Short mmCIF file of C-alpha atoms in Angstrom, two decimals:
data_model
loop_
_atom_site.label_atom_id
_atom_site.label_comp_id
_atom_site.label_asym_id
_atom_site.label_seq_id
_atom_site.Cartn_x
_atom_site.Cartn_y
_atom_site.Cartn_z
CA UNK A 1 -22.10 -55.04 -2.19
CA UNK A 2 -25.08 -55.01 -0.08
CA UNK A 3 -27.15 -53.65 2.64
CA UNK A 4 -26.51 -56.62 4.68
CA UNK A 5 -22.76 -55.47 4.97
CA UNK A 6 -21.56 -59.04 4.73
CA UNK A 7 -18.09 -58.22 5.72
CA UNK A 8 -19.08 -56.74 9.21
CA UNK A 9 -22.06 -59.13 9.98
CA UNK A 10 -24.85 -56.30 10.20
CA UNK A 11 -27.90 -57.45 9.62
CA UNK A 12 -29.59 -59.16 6.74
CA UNK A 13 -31.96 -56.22 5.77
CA UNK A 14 -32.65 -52.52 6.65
CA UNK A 15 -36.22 -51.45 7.70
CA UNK A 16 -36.37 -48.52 5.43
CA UNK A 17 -39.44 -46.92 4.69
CA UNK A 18 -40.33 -45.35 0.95
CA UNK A 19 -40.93 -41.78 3.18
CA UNK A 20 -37.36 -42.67 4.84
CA UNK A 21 -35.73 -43.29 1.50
CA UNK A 22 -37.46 -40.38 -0.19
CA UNK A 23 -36.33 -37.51 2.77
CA UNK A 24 -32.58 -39.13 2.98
CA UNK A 25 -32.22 -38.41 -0.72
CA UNK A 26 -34.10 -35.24 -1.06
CA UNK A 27 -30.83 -33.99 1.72
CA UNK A 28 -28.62 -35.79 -0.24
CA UNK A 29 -29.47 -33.75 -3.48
CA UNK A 30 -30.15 -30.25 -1.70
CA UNK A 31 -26.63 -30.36 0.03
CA UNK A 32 -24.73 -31.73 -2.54
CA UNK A 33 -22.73 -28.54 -3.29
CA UNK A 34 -19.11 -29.25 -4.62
CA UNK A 35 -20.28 -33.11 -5.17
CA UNK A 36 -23.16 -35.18 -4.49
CA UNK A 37 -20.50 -38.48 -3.04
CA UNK A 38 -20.06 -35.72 0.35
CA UNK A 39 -23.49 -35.35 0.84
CA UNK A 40 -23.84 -38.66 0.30
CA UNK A 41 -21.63 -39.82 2.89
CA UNK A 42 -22.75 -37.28 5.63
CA UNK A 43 -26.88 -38.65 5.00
CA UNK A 44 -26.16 -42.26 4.08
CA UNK A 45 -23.37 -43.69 6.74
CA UNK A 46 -22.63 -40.73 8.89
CA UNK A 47 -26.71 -39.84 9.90
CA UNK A 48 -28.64 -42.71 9.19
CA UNK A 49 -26.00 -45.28 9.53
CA UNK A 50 -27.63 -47.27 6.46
CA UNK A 51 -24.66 -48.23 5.36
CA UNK A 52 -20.69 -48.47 6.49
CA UNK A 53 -17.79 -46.68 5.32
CA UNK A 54 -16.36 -50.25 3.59
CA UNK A 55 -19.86 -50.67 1.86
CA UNK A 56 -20.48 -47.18 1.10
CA UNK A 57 -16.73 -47.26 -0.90
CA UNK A 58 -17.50 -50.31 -2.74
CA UNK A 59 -21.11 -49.25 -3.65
CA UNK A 60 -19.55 -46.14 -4.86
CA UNK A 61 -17.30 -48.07 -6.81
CA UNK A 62 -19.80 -50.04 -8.58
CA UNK A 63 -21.46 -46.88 -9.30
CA UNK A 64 -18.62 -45.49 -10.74
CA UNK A 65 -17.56 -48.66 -13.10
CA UNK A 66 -20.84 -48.08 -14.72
CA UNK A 67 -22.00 -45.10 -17.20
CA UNK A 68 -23.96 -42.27 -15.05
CA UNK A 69 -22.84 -40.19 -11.86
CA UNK A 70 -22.13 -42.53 -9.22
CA UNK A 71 -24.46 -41.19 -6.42
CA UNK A 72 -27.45 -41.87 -9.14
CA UNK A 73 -26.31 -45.13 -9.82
CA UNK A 74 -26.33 -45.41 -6.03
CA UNK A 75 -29.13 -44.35 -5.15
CA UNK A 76 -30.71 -46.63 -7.83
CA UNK A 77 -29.22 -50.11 -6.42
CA UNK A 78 -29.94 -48.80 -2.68
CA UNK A 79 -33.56 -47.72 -3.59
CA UNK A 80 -33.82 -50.42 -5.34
CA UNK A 81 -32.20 -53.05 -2.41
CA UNK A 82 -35.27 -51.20 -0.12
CA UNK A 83 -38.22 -51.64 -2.42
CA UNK A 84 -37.58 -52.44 -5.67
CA UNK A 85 -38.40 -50.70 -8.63
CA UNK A 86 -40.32 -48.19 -7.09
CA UNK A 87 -37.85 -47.48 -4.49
CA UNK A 88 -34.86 -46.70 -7.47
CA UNK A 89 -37.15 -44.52 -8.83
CA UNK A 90 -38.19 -42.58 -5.64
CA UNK A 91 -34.36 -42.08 -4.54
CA UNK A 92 -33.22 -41.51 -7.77
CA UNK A 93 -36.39 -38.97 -8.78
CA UNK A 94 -36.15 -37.26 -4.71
CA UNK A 95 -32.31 -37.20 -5.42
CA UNK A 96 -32.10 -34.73 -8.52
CA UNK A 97 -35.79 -33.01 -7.21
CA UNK A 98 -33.71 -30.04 -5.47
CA UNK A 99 -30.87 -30.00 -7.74
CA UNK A 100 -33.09 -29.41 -10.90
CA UNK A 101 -35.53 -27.42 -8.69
CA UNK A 102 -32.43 -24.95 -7.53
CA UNK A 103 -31.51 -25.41 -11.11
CA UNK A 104 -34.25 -24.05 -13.06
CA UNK A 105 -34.24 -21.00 -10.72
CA UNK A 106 -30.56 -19.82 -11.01
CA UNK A 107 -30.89 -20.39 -14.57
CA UNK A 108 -34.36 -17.63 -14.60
CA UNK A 109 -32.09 -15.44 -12.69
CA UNK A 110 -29.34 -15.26 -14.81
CA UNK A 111 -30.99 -14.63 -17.88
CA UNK A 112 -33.04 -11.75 -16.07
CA UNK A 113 -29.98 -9.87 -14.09
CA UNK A 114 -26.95 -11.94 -15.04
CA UNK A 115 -24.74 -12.91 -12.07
CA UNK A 116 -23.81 -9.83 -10.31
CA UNK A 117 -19.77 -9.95 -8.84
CA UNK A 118 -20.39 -10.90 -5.12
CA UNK A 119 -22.83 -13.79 -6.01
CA UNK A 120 -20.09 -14.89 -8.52
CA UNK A 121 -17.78 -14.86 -6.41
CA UNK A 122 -19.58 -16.47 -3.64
CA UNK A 123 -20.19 -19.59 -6.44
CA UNK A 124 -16.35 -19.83 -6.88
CA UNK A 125 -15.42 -19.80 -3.37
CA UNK A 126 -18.54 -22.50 -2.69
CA UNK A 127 -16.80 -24.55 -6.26
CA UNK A 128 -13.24 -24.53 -4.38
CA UNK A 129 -14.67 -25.55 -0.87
CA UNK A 130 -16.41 -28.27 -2.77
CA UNK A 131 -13.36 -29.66 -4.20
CA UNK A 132 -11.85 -29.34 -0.77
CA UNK A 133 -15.05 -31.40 0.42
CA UNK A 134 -14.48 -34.72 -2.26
CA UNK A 135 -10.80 -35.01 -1.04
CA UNK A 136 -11.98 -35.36 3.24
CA UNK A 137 -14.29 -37.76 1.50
CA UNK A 138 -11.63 -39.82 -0.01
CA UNK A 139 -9.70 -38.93 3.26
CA UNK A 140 -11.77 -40.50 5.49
CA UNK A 141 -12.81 -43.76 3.45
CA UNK A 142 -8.94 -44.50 3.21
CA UNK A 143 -9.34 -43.77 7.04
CA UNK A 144 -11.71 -46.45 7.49
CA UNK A 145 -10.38 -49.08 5.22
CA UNK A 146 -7.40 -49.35 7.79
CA UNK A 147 -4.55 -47.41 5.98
CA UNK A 148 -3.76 -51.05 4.18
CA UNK A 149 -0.82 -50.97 1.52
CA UNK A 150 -2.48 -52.09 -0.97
CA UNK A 151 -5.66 -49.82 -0.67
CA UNK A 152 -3.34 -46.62 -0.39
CA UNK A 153 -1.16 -48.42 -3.29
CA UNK A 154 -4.59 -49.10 -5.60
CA UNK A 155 -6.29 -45.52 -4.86
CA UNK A 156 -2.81 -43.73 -6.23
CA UNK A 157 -2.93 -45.95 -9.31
CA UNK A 158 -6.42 -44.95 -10.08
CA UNK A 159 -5.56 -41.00 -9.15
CA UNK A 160 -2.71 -41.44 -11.31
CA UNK A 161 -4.06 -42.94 -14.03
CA UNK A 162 -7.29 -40.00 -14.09
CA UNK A 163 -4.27 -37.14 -13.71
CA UNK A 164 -2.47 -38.73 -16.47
CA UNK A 165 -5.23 -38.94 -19.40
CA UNK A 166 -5.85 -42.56 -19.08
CA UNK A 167 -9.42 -43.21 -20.12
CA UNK A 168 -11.63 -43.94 -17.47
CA UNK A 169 -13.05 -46.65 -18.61
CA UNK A 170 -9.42 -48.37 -18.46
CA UNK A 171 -8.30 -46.88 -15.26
CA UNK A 172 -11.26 -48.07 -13.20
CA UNK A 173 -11.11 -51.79 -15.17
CA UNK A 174 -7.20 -52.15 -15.45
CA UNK A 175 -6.83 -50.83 -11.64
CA UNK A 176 -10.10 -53.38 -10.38
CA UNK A 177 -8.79 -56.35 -11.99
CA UNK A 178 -5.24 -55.67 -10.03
CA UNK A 179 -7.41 -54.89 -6.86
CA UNK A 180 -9.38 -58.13 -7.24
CA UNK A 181 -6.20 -60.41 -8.22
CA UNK A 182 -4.90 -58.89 -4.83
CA UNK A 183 -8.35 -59.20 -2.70
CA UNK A 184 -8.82 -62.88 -3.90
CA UNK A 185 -5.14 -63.75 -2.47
CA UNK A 186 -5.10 -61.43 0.46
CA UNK A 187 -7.14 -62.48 3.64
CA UNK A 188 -10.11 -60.28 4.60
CA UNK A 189 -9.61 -58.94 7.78
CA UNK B 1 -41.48 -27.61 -34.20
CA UNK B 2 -41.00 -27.61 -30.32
CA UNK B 3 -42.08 -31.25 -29.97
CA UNK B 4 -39.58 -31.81 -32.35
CA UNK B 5 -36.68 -30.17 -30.59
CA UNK B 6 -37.40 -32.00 -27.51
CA UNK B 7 -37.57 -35.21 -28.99
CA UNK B 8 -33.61 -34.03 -30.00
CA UNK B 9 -32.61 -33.40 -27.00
CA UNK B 10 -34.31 -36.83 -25.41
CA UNK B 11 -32.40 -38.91 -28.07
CA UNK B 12 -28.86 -36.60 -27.72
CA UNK B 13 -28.83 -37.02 -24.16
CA UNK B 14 -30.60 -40.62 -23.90
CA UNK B 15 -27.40 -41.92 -26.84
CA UNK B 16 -24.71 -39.75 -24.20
CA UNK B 17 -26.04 -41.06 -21.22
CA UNK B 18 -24.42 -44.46 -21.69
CA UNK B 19 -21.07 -43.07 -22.85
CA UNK B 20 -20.90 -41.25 -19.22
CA UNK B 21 -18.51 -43.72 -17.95
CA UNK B 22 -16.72 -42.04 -14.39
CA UNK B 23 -19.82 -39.64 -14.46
CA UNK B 24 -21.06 -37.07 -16.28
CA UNK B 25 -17.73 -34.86 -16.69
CA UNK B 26 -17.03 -37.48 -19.09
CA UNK B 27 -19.24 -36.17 -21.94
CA UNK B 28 -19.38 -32.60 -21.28
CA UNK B 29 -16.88 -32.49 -24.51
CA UNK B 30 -19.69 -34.38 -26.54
CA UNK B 31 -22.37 -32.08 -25.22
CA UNK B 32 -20.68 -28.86 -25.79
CA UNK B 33 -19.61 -30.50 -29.73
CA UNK B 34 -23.33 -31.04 -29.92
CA UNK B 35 -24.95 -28.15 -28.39
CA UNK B 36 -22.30 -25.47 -30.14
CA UNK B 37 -21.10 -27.43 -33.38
CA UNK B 38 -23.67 -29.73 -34.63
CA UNK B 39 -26.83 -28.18 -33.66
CA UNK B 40 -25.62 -24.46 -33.15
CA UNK B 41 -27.94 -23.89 -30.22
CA UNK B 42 -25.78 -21.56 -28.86
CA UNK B 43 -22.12 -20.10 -28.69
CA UNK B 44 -18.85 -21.33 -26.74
CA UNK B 45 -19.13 -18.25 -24.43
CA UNK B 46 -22.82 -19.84 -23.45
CA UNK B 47 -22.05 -22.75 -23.59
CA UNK B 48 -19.21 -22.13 -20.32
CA UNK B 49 -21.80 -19.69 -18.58
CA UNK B 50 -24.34 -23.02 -18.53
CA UNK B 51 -21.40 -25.21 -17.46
CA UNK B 52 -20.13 -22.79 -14.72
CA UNK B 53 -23.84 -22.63 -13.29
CA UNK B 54 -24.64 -26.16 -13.32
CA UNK B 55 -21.79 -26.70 -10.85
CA UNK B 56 -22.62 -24.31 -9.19
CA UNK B 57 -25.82 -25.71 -8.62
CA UNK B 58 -25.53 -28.78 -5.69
CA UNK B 59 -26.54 -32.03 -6.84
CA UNK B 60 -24.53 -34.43 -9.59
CA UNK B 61 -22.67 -32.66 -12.68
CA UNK B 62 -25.18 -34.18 -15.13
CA UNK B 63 -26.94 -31.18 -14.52
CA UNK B 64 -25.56 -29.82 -17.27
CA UNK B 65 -27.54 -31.63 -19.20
CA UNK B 66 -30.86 -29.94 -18.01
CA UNK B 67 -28.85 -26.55 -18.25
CA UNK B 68 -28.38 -27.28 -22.11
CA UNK B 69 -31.90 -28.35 -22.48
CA UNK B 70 -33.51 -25.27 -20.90
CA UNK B 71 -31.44 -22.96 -22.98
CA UNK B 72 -33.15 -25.05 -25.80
CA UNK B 73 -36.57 -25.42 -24.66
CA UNK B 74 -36.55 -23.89 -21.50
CA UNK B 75 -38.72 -25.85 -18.38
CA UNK B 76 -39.62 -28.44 -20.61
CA UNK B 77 -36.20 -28.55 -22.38
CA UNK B 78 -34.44 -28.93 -18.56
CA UNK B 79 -37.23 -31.98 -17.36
CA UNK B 80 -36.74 -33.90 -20.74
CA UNK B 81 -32.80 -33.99 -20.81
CA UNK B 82 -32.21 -34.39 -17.22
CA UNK B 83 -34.73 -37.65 -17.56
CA UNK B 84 -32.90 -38.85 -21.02
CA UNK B 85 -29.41 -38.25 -19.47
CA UNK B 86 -30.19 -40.20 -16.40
CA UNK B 87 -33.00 -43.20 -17.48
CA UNK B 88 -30.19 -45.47 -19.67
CA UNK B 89 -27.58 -45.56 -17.09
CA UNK B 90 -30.32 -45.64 -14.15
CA UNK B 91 -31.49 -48.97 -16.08
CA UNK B 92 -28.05 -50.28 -16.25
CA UNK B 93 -27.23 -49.58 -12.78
CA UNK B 94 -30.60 -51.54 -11.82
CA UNK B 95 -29.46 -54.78 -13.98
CA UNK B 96 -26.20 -55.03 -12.22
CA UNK B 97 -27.79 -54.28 -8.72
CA UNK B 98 -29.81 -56.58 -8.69
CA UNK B 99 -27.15 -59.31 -10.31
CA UNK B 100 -24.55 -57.84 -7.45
CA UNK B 101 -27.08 -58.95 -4.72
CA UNK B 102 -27.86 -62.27 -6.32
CA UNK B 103 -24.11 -62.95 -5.91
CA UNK B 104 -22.97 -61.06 -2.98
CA UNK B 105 -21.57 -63.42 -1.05
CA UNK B 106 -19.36 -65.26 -3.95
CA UNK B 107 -16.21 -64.99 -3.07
CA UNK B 108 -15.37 -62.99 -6.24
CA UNK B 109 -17.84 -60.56 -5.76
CA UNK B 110 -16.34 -60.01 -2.22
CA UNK B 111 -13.20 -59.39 -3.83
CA UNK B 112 -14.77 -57.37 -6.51
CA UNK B 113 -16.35 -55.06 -3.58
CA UNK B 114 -12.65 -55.01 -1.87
CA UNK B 115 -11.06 -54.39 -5.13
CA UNK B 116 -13.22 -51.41 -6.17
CA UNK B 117 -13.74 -49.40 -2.63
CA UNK B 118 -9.80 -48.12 -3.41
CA UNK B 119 -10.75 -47.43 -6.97
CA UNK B 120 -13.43 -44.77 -5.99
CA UNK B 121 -11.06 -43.35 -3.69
CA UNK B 122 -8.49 -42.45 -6.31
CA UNK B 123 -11.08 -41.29 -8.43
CA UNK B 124 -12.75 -39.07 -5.46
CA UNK B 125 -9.20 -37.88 -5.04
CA UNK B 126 -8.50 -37.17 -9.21
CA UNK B 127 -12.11 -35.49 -9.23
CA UNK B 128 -11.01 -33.08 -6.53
CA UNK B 129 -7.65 -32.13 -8.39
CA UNK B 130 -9.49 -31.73 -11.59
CA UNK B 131 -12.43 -29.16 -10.16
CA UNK B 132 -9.85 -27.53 -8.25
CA UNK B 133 -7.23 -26.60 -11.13
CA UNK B 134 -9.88 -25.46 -13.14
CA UNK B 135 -11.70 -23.26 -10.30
CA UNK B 136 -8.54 -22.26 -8.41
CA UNK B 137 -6.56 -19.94 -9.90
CA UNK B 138 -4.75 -17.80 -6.76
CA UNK B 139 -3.28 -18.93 -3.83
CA UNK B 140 -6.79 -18.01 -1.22
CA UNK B 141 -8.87 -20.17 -3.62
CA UNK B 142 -5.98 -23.22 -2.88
CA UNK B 143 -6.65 -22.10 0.50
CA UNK B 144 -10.13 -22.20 0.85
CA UNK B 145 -10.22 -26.05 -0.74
CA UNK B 146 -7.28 -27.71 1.78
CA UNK B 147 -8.87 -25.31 4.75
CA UNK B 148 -12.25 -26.75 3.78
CA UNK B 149 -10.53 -30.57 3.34
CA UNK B 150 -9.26 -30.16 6.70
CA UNK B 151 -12.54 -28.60 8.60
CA UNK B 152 -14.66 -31.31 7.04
CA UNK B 153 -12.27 -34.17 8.38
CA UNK B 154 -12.35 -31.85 12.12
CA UNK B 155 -16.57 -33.16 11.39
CA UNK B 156 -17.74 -29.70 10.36
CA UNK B 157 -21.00 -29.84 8.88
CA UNK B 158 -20.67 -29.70 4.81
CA UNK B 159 -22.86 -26.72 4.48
CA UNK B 160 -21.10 -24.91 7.64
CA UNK B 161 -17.98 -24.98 5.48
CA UNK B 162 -19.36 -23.97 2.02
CA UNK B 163 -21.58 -21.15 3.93
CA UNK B 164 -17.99 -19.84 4.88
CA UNK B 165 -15.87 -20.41 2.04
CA UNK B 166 -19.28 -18.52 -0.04
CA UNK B 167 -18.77 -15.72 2.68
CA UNK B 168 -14.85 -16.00 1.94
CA UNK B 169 -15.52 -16.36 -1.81
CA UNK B 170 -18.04 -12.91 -2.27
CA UNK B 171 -15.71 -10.61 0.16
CA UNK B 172 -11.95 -11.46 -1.46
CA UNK B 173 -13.64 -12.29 -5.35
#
């Protein structure tokens, strides 16, 4: 998985300046209520078109085989893809600056006033949206991959195994090693 | 004494961070053992108020790592186990990056990338379920995730539909 999107032909490298990198995840973190993967996907493919929906799945994926959140581990192999070190340390640092900014000031709130009802209620109706928000996410990447069998028939193997107590670590290996044994055989479109 | 408890909370976070495999959901069991059990920094009841905020905060779940440490050592506390809970798994990520682009174009790294876009779609879809049995508990709250499912797919903005299921949420709460 890389920026050059080798399985649409895009081009070989993205002109993305440190600034550029720095603002995109700065949004990325301040609007990632209910899940940082929505925000994500609205800044990264849908607004600056730096990456596709098939690469923005499968860099998503990668984050999520390793230990971390997956949008840090993303924006650590993007920043990374656009200037190296420093750049997987500027998206990764502008990426949780709002979150633990936003953060640090709820948390002085609440031990002043505590949470009065309406705002707590406002925070569970914002927690239920979000969850709403991850599954138009999944949604539209299924969307986007072509509504294949095998993609609908590997995502409800992974969902399943998650629902049923599976580890994760198992789930994302013994579903990726099907979905590769499959990929290797099956012509890309 | 408070260098001391900071240098606890770099190594307990820095020794979970590479246990977070599927995110950081995965070890809010170890945290809570820690923070509650081992180290009694603070009770269960606590312990689910700092949970319930840090999602409530946007930005990745490993926030409630930085929630933990500023009940511990407050600004400093938050900094210092945010940093330890992301650096190991940052450094990781960066290692296999970097290998992933040196072999992108392998044909088993093509399949790799075909294999594991479905992957983090089941898992988006599982990570939905999971926030949304815990947070939902009557039938608007159901609502308000499949009516915010469906407005996002229609292209509303993200923070359009949070603004109105917030509205929704402090009116009918």
């Amino acid at each position: 998985m890389t920026l050059s999107g080798s399985d649409d032909g895009a081009t070989d490298s993205l002109a993305i300046s440190l600034s550029d990198l720095a603002w995109a995840f700065l949004l990325v973190g301040a609007q990632g209520f209910g899940g940082v993967a929505v925000s994500a996907h609205r800044v990264l493919v849908d607004d600056r078109k730096w990456l596709n929906e098939a690469e923005y799945a499968a860099m998503l994926g990668v984050g999520q085989a390793l230990p971390g959140a997956n949008t840090i581990n993303l924006a650590v192999m993007l920043g990374d893809r656009v200037a190296g070190w420093r750049g997987a340390v500027t998206a990764v640092c502008s990426l949780m600056g709002a979150p633990v900014a936003i953060l640090a000031v709820i948390l002085s709130l609440y031990e002043r006033f505590a949470i009065m009802d309406a705002a707590a209620g406002a925070l569970g109706g914002v927690a239920s949206a979000g969850a709403g928000l991850t599954l138009s996410v999944a949604i539209r990447l299924f969307l986007a991959a072509g509504r294949k069998r095998y993609v609908g028939g590997l995502a409800l193997a992974a969902f399943a195994g998650v629902i049923l107590g599976v580890p994760l670590l198992a789930v994302v290996f013994g579903v990726g090693t099907l979905g590769f044994a499959w990929a290797a055989v099956e012509p890309a479109a | 004494m408070r260098g001391g408890l900071l240098m606890t909370l770099a190594a307990t976070f820095g020794g979970l961070s590479l246990a977070a495999i599927g995110g950081a959901s995965a070890i809010v069991p170890a945290v809570r053992h820690v923070a509650v059990v081992d180290r009694v920094w603070m009770t269960d009841v606590v312990f689910g108020q700092l949970y319930a905020i840090s999602q409530a905060a946007p930005g990745p779940n490993v926030l409630i790592a930085g929630a933990v440490g500023w009940k511990v050592a407050g600004l400093a506390g938050l900094l210092i186990a945010s940093l330890a809970v992301i650096g190991p798994s940052s450094v990781l990520a960066l290692g296999l990056g970097r290998f992933v682009d040196r072999h992108g174009e392998r044909w088993w790294m093509r399949a790799a990338r075909r294999a594991l876009g479905p992957v983090a779609m089941g898992l988006l879809v599982a990570s939905a379920l999971t926030i949304a049995r815990t947070q939902n508990h009557v039938p608007w709250e159901w609502a308000l995730t499949f009516g915010a499912a469906l407005l996002a797919l229609c292209r509303v903005h993200p923070l359009g539909v949070l603004a109105i299921a917030a509205a929704v949420g402090a009116v009918l709460a």
